[in-house]
Coordinates of C-alpha atoms and ligand atoms in Angstrom, one line a residue:
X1 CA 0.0 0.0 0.0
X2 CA 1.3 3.4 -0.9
X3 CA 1.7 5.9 1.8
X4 CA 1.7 9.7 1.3
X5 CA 4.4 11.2 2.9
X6 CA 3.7 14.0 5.5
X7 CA 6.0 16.3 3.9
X8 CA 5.5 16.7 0.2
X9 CA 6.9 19.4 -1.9
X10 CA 3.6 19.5 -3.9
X11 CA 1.8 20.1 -0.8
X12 CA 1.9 23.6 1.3
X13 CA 1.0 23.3 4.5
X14 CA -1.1 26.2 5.8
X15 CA -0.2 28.5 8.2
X16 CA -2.7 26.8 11.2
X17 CA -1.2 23.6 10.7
X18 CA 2.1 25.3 12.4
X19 CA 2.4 25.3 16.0
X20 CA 6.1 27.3 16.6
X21 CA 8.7 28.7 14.5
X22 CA 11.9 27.2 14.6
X23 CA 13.3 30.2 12.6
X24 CA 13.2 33.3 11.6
X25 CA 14.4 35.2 8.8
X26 CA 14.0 38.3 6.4
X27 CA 14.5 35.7 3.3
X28 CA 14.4 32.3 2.9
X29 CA 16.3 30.8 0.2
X30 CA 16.0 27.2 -0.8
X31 CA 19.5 26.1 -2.7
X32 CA 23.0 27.4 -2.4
X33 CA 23.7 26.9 -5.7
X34 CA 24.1 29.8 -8.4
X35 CA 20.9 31.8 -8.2
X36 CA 20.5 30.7 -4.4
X37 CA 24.0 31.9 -3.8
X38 CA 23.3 35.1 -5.6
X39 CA 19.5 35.8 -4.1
X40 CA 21.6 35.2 -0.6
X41 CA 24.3 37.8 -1.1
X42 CA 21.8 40.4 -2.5
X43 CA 19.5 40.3 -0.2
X44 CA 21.8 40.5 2.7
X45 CA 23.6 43.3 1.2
X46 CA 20.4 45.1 1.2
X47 CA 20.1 44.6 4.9
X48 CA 18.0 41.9 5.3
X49 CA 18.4 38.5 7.5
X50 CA 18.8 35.3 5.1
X51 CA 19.4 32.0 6.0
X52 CA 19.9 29.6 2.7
X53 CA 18.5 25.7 3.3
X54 CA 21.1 23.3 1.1
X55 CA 20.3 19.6 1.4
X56 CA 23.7 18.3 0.4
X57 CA 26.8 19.2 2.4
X58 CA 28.5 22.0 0.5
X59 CA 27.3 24.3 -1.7
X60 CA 27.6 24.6 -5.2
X61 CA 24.8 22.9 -7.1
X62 CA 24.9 22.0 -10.7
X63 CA 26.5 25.3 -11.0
X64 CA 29.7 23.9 -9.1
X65 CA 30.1 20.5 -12.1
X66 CA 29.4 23.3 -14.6
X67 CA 32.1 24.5 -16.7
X68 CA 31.7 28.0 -15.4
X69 CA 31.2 29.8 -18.8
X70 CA 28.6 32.4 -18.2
X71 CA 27.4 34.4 -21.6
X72 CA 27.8 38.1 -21.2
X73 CA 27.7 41.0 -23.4
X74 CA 26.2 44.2 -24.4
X75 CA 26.2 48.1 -22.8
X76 CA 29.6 48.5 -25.0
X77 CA 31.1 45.4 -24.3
X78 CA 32.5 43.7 -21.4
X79 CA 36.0 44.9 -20.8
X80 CA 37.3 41.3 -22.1
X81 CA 35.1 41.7 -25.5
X82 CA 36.6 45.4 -25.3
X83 CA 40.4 44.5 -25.3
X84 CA 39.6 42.0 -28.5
X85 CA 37.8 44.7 -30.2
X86 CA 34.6 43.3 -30.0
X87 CA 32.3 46.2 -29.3
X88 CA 28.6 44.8 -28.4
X89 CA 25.9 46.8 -28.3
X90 CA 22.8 46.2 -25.6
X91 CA 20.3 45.7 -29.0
X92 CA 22.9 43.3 -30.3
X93 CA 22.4 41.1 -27.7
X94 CA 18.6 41.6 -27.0
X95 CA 18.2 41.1 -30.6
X96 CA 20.5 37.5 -30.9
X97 CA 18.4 36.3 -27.8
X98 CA 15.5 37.3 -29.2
X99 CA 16.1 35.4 -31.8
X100 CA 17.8 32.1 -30.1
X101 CA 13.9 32.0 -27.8
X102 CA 11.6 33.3 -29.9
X103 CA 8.7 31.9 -30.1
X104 CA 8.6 31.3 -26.3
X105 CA 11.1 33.6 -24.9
X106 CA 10.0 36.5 -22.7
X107 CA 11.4 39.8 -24.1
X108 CA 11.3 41.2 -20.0
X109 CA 13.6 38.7 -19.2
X110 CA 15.4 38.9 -22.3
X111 CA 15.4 43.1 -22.2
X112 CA 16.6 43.1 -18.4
X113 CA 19.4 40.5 -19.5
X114 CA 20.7 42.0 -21.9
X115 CA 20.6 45.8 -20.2
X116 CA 22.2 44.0 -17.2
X117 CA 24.7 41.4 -19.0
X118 CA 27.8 43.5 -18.7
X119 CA 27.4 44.7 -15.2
X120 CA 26.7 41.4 -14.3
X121 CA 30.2 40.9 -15.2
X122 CA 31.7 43.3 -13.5
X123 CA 29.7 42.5 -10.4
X124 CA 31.2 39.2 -10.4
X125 CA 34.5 40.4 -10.8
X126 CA 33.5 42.4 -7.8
X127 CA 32.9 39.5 -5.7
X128 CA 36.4 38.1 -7.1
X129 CA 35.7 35.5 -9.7
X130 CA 38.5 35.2 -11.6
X131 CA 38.4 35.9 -15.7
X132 CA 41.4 36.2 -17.8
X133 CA 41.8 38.7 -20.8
X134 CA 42.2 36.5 -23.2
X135 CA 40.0 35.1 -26.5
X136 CA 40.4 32.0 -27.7
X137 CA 39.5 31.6 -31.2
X138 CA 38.2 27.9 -31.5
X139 CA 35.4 25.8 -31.7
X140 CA 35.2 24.3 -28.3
X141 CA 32.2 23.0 -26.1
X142 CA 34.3 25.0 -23.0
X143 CA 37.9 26.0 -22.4
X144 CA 40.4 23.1 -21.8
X145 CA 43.0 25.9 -21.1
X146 CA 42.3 28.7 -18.1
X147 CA 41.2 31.1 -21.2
X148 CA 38.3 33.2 -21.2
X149 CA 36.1 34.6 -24.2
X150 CA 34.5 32.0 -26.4
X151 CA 32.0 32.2 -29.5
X152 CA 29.7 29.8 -27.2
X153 CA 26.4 29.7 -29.5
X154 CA 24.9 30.3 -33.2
X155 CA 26.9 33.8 -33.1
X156 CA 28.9 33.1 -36.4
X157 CA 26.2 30.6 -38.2
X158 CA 23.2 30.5 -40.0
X159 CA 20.4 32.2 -39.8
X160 CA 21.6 34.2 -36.6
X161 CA 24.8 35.3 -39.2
X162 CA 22.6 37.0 -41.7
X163 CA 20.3 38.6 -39.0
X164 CA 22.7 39.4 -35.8
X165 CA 26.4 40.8 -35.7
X166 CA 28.4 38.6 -34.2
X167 CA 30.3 38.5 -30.9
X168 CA 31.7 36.1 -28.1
X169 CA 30.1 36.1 -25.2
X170 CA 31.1 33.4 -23.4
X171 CA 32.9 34.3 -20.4
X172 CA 35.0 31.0 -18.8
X173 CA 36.1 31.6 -14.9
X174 CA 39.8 31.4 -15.0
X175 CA 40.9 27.8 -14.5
X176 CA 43.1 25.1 -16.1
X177 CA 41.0 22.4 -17.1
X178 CA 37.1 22.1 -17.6
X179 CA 34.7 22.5 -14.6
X180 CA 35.4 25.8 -13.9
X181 CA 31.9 26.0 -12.2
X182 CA 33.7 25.0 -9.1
X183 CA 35.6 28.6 -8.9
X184 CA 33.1 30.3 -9.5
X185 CA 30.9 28.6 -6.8
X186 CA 33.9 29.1 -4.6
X187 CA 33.7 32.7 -4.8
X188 CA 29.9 33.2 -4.3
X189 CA 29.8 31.1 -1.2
X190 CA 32.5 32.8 0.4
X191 CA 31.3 35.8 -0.5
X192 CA 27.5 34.9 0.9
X193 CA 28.7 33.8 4.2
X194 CA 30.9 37.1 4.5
X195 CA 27.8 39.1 3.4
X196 CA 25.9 37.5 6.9
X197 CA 24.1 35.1 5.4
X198 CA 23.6 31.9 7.8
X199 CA 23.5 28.4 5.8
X200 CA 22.0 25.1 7.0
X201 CA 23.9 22.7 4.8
X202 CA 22.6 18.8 5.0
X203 CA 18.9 20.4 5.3
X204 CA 16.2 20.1 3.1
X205 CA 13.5 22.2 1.8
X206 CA 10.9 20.1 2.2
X207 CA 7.0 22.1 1.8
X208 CA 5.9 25.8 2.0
X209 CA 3.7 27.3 4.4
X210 CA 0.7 29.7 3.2
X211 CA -1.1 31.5 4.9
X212 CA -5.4 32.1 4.5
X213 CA -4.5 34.5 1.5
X214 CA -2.3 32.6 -0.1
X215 CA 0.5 34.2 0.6
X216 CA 3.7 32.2 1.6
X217 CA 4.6 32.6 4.8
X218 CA 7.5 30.2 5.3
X219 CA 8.7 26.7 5.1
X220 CA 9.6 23.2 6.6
X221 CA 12.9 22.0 6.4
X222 CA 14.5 19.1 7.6
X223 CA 17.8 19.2 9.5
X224 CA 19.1 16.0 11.9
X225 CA 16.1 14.0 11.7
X226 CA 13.7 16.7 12.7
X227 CA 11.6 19.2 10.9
X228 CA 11.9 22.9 11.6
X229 CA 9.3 25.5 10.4
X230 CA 10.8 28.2 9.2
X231 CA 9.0 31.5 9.0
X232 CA 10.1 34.0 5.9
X233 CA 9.1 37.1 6.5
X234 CA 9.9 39.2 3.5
X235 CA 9.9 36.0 1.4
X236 CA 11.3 32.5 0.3
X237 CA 13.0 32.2 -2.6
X238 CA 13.0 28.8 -4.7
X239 CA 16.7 28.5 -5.9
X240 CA 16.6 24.3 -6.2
X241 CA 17.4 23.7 -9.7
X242 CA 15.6 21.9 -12.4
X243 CA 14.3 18.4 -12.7
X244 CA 16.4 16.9 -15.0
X245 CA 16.7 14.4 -12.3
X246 CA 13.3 13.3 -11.5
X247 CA 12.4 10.5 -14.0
X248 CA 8.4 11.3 -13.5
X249 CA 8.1 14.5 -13.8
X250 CA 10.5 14.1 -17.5
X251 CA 7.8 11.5 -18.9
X252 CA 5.3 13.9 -17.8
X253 CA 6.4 16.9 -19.2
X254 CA 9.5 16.5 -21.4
X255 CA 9.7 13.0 -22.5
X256 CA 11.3 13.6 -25.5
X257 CA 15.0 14.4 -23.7
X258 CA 14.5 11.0 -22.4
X259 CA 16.0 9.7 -25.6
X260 CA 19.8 11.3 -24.5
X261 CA 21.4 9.5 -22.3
X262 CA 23.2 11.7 -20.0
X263 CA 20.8 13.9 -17.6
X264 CA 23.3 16.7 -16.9
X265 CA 23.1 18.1 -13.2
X266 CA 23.3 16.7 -9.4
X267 CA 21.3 15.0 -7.5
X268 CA 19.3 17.6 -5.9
X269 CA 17.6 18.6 -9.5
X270 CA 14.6 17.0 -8.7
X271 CA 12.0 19.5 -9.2
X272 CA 11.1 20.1 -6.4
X273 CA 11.6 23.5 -6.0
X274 CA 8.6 23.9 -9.1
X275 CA 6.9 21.3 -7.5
X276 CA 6.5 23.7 -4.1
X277 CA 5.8 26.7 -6.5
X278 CA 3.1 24.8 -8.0
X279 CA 1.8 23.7 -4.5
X280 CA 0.9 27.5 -4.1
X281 CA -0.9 28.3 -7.6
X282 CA 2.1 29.1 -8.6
X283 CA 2.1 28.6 -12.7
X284 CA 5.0 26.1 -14.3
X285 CA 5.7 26.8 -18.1
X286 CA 8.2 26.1 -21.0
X287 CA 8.2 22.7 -19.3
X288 CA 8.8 20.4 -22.2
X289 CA 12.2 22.4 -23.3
X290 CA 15.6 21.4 -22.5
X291 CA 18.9 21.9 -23.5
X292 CA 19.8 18.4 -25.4
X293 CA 23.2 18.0 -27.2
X294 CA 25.4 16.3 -29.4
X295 CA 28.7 17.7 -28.6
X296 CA 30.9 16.4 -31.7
X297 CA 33.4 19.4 -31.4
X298 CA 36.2 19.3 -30.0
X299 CA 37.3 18.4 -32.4
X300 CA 36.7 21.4 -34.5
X301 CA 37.5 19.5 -38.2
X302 CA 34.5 17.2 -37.8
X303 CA 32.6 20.8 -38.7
X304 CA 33.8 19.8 -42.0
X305 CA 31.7 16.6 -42.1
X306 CA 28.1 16.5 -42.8
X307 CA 25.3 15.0 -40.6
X308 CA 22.5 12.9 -42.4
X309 CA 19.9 11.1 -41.9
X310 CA 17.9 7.5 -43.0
X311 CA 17.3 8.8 -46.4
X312 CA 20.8 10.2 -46.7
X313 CA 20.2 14.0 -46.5
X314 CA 21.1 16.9 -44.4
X315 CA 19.1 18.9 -42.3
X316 CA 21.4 21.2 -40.4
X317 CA 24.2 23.4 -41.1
X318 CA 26.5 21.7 -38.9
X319 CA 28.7 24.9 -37.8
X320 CA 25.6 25.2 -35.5
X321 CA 26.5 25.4 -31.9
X322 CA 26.0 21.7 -30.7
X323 CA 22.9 21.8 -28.4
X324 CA 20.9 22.6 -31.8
X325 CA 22.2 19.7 -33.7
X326 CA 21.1 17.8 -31.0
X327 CA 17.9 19.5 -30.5
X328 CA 17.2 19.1 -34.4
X329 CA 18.3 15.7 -34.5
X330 CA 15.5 15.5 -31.8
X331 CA 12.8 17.2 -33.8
X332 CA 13.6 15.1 -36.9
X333 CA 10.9 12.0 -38.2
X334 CA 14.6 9.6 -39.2
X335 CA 15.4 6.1 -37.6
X336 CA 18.9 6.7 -38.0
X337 CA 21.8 9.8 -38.3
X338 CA 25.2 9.9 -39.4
X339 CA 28.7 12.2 -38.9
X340 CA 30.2 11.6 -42.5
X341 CA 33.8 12.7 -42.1
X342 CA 36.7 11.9 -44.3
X343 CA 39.6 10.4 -43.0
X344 CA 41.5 13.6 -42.3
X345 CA 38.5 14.6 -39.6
X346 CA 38.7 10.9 -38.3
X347 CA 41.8 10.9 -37.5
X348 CA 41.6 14.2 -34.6
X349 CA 38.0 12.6 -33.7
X350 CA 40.2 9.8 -32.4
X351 CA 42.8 11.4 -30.8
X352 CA 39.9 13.8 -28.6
X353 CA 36.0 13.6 -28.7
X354 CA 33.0 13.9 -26.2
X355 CA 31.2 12.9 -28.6
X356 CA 31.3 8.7 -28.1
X357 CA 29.5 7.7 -31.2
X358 CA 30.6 4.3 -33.1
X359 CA 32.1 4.2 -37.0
X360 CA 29.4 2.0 -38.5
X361 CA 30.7 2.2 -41.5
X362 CA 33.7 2.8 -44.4
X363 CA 33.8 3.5 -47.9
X364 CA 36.3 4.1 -50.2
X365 CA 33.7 5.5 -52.5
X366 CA 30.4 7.1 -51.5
X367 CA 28.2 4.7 -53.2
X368 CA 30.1 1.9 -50.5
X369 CA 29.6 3.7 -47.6
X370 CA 25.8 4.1 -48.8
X371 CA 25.4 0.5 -49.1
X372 CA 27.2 -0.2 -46.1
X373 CA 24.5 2.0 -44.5
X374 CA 22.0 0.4 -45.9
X375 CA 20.7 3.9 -47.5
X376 CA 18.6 3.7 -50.5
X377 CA 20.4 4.0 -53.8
X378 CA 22.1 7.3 -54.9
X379 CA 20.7 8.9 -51.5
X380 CA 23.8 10.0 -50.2
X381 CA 25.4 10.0 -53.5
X382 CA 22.9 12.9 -54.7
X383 CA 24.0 14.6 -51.3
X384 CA 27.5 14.4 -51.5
X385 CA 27.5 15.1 -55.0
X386 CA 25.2 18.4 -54.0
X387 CA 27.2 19.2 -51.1
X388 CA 30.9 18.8 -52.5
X389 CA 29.7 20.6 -56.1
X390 CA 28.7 24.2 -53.8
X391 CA 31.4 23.5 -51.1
X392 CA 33.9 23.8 -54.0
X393 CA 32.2 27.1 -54.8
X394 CA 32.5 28.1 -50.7
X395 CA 28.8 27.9 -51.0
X396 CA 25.9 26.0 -49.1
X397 CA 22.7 27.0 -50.5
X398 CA 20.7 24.2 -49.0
X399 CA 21.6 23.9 -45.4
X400 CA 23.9 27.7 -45.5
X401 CA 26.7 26.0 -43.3
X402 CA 29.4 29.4 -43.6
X403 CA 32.6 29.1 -46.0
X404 CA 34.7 28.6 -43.3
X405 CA 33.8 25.1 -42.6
X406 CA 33.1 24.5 -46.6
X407 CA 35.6 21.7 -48.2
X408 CA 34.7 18.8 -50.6
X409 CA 34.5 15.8 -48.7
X410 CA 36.9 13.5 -50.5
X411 CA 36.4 9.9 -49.8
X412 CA 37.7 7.2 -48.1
X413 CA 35.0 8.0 -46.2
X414 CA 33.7 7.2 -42.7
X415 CA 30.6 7.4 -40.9
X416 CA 29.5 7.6 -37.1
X417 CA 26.4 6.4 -35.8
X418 CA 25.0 9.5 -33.9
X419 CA 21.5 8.4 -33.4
X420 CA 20.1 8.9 -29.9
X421 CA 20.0 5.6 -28.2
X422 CA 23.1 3.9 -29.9
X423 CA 26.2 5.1 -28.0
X424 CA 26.8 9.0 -28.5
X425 CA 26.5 11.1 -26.3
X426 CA 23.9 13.1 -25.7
X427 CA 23.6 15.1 -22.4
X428 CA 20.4 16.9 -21.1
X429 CA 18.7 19.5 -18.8
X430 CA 15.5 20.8 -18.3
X431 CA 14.3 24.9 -19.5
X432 CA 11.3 24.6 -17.9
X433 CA 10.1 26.3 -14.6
X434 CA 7.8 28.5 -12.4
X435 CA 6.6 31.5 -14.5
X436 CA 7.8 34.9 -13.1
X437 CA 8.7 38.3 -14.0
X438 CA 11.8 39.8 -14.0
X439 CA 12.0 40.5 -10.2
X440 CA 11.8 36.6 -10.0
X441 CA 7.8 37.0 -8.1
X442 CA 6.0 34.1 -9.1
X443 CA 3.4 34.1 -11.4
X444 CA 0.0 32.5 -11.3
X445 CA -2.0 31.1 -14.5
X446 CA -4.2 34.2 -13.6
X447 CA -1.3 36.7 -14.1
X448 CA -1.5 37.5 -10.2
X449 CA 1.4 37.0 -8.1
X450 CA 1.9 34.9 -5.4
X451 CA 2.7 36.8 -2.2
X452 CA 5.9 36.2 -0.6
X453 CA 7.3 33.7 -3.3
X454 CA 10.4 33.9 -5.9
X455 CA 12.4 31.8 -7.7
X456 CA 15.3 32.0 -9.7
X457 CA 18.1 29.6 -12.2
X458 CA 16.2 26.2 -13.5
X459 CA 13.6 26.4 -11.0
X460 CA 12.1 29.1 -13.0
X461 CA 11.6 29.4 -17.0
X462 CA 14.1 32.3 -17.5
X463 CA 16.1 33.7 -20.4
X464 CA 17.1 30.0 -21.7
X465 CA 13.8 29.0 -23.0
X466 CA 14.4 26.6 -25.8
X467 CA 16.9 23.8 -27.2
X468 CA 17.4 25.3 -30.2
X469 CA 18.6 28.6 -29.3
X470 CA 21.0 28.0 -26.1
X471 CA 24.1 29.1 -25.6
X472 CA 26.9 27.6 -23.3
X473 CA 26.8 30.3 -20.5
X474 CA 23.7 31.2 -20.7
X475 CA 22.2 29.2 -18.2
X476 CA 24.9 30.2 -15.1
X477 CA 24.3 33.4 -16.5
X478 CA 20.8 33.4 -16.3
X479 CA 20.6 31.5 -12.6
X480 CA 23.4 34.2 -11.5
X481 CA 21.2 36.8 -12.8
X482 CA 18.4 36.1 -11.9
X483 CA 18.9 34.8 -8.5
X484 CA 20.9 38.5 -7.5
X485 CA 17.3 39.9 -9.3
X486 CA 14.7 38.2 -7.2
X487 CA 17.0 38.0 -3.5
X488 CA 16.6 42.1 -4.2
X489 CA 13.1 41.6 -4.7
X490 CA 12.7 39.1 -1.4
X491 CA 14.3 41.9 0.7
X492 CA 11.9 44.9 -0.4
X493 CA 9.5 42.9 0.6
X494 CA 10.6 42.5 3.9
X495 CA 11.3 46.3 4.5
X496 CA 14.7 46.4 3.4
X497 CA 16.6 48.0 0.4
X498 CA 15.4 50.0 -2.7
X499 CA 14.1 47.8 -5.3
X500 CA 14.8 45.4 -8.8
X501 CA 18.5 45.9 -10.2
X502 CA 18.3 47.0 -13.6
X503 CA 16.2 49.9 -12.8
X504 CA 19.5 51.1 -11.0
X505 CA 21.4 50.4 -14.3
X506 CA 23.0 53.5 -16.0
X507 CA 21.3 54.0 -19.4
X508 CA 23.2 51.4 -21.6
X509 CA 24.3 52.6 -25.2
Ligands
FAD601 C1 28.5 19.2 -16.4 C2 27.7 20.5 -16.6 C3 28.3 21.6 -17.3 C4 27.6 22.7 -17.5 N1 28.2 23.8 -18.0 C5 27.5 25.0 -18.1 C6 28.2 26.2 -18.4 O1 29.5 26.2 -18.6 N2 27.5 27.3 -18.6 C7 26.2 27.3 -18.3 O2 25.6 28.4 -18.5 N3 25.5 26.2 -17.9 C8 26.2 25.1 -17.8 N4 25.5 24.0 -17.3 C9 24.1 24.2 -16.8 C10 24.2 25.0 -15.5 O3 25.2 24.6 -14.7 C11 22.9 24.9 -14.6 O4 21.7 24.9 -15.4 C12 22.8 26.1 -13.6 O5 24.1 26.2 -13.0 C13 21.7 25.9 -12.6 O6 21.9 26.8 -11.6 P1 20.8 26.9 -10.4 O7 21.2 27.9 -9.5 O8 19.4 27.0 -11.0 O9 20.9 25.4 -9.8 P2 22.0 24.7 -9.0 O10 23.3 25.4 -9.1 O11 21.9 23.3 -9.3 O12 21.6 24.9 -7.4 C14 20.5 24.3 -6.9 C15 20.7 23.9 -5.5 O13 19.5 23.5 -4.9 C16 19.7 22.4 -4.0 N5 18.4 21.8 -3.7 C17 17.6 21.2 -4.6 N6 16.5 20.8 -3.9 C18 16.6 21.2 -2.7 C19 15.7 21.2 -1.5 N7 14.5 20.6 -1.5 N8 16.2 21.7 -0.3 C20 17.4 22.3 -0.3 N9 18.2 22.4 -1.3 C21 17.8 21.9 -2.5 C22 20.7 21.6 -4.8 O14 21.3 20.7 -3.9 C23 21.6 22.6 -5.4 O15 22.7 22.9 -4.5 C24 26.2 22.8 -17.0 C25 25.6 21.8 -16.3 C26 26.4 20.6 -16.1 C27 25.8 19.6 -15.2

């Protein structure tokens, strides 16, 4: 017989159901991860009491495994775009994120973002995260060296090309290596708990409390075994991830990134901080979308290759940045797909890939490789002949990959089996969360707020809103964002400082 817990996060318990507080606080934030981390410090710098509830022992979140690129830009430039000459104006980057979430983006978000990006850098500079000046002019997934400014998205390829100028935005923390994340984590934790800000590691969030109008008034923790009601005066603010870890809630909402096989997060992204929005009337949207990738560069020469599918034709330009190849590989009706590389492409795949996929076949002409593939007749013959006959020409009318990456493919040929489901690799997280405006107040399906509640990074649906059109950096960016956004909010409420961030902003160019 199933039992219902007592404590559900889909369940608030109301106000009369709590006998005592435990504790007492100004804000309440759930998470000490990169939006928690950021809600904390802000709202203790604008005077208010916070205590953050973390149920694993440290902080850090997914933020801390990420590789600590965070996508920044506009106002100008950042003083690292500004020393490589790449001057980015604030409609630059409204306009390219516009166009990476459009049709579901929300230009509020995307507006504040993009008015705030730069400062946002320099605020985290501020709080000593470390950056480099440096650029480093390759097609990488993140920095394997401790360099800084990366093209991290669709900057330089088609359609965003012909519509958007292009800049890097992608801002690595300074550190040798991948998993940079960790730094940066490093930084705003120390920085939190200098700030004031009192954290209950080992202690999980585990309902809110509401009050007769609906307002939240607090939450239930538990910490050694015992549950402690903890009452929130200015607000609580949900800072607990996404749900990339909580196989239900995927089938019922996003089933379709079930078919990568790497969910991409820790264990604490379990959805529970939208589940406890929810349990409010709080409204969850955007909740099929996730960031789903095929990351098949480094190395960058398999750009030169060409992905097809089980009647041997393209579909992508494939200088696209490597979450929308695997978000179109997603969206396409094809039993199978294929990385056709020549040899010279093979041979740095071999030495370094993330990508894991299988050579299922070889062919020292094309029409062997298509018969080894078991592709109907002159299918990828008609392709390759296409594709070479334009490449020659520096020219891709069909699928408008950029001359950079354009070059004949001369055989012998191989191919790699990239469908989902047969070996590649195909990490995934989820885009979907609690609607809420730009101060990070949650929304209901009304419009209404709910009183007393925020939330912030992949609890909420923020700027990343689709697949398609993410960036690396743009979800640390994002959670960092929008968590220093709604801890500002949290602390108005209760009385104390003077109100959303970018308001404050100095008109950007
Ligand atoms: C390997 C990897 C690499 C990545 N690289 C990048 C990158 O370079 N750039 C980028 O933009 N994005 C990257 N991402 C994605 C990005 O890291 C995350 O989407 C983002 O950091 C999420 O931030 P957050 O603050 O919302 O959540 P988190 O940083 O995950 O913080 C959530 C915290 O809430 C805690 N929590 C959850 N439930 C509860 C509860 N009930 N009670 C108390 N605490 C709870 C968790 O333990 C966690 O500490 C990467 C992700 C991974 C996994």
């Amino acid at each position: 017989m199933s039992q219902t817990p007592k404590f559900n996060p889909a369940r608030a318990m109301q106000l009369h159901e709590i006998e005592r507080w435990d504790i007492e606080t100004d804000v309440a934030v759930v998470g000490f991860g990169g939006a928690g981390s950021c809600a904390a410090i802000e709202a203790a710098r604008a005077g208010a009491s916070v205590q953050v509830f973390e149920a694993f022992s440290a902080a850090g979140g997914s933020t801390a495994l990420s590789g600590g690129e965070v996508y920044l830009g506009g106002s100008g430039g950042t003083p690292v775009q500004l020393k490589f000459g790449f001057a980015d104006s604030t409609e630059d980057l409204f306009n390219y994120l516009m166009m990476q979430h459009a049709p579901q983006g929300d230009e509020a978000k995307i507006r504040a973002y993009a008015e705030g990006a730069a400062a946002h850098f320099d605020w985290l500079v501020q709080q000593g995260v470390p950056f480099k000046e440096s650029f480093l002019d390759e097609r990488v997934v993140e920095p394997m060296t401790d360099d800084c400014l990366i093209y991290s998205g669709n900057e330089k390829a088609w359609p965003e090309v012909a519509h958007c100028k292009p800049a890097p935005r992608g801002h690595a923390v300074q550190m040798e290596g991948m998993g940079a994340g960790a730094v940066l984590m490093q930084h705003l934790e120390r920085v939190a708990l200098e700030a004031g800000v009192h954290a209950h590691y080992d202690c999980r969030a585990l309902c809110l409390i509401v009050d007769d109008q609906g307002a939240v008034a607090g939450l239930v923790v538990r910490q050694d075994g015992r549950e402690l009601a903890v009452r929130a005066r200015g607000g609580v603010v949900l800072c607990a991830g996404g749900f990339v870890m909580n196989e239900e809630m995927l089938r019922q909402y996003a089933p379709q990134l079930l078919r990568g096989n790497n969910p991409i997060g820790n264990p604490g992204d379990t959805g529970a901080g939208i589940q406890m929005g929810l349990s409010v009337g709080g409204l969850a949207i955007n909740m099929h979308e996730g960031f789903f990738s095929l990351p098949f560069y480094p190395p960058s020469t398999l750009t030169y290759g060409i992905i097809v599918n089980d009647k041997g034709q393209r579909f992508i330009n494939e200088d696209a940045y490597h979450g929308r190849v695997g978000t179109e590989i997603l969206a396409q009706a094809s039993e199978r797909y294929y990385f056709i590389v020549d040899v010279d492409a093979y041979g740095s795949y071999e030495a370094l890939n993330f990508m894991a996929a299988d050579v299922v076949a070889t062919g020292d002409s094309v029409e062997e490789l298509e018969q080894e593939l078991g592709l109907p007749a002159r299918t990828l013959v008609n392709t390759l002949e296409t594709y070479n006959r334009f490449a020659a020409q520096g020219e891709d009318p069909l699928c408008h990959k950029q001359p950079e990456w354009l070059r004949p493919l001369e055989t012998p040929l191989v191919a790699l089996d990239v469908t989902p489901g047969r070996g590649a690799f195909y990490p995934y997280f989820t885009l979907g969360g609690l609607d809420t405006l730009p101060s990070g107040e949650v929304r209901k399906a009304d419009g209404s707020l709910v009183p007393g509640l925020y939330a912030a990074g992949r609890t909420a649906a923020g700027v990343p809103r689709r697949g398609r059109g993410y960036n690396s950096g743009i979800s640390v960016g994002d959670a960092t964002f929008s968590g220093r956004q709604a801890g500002i909010a949290a602390a108005k409420r209760a009385g104390c400082g003077s109100g959303p961030l970018w308001e404050r902003r100095p008109a950007a160019n």
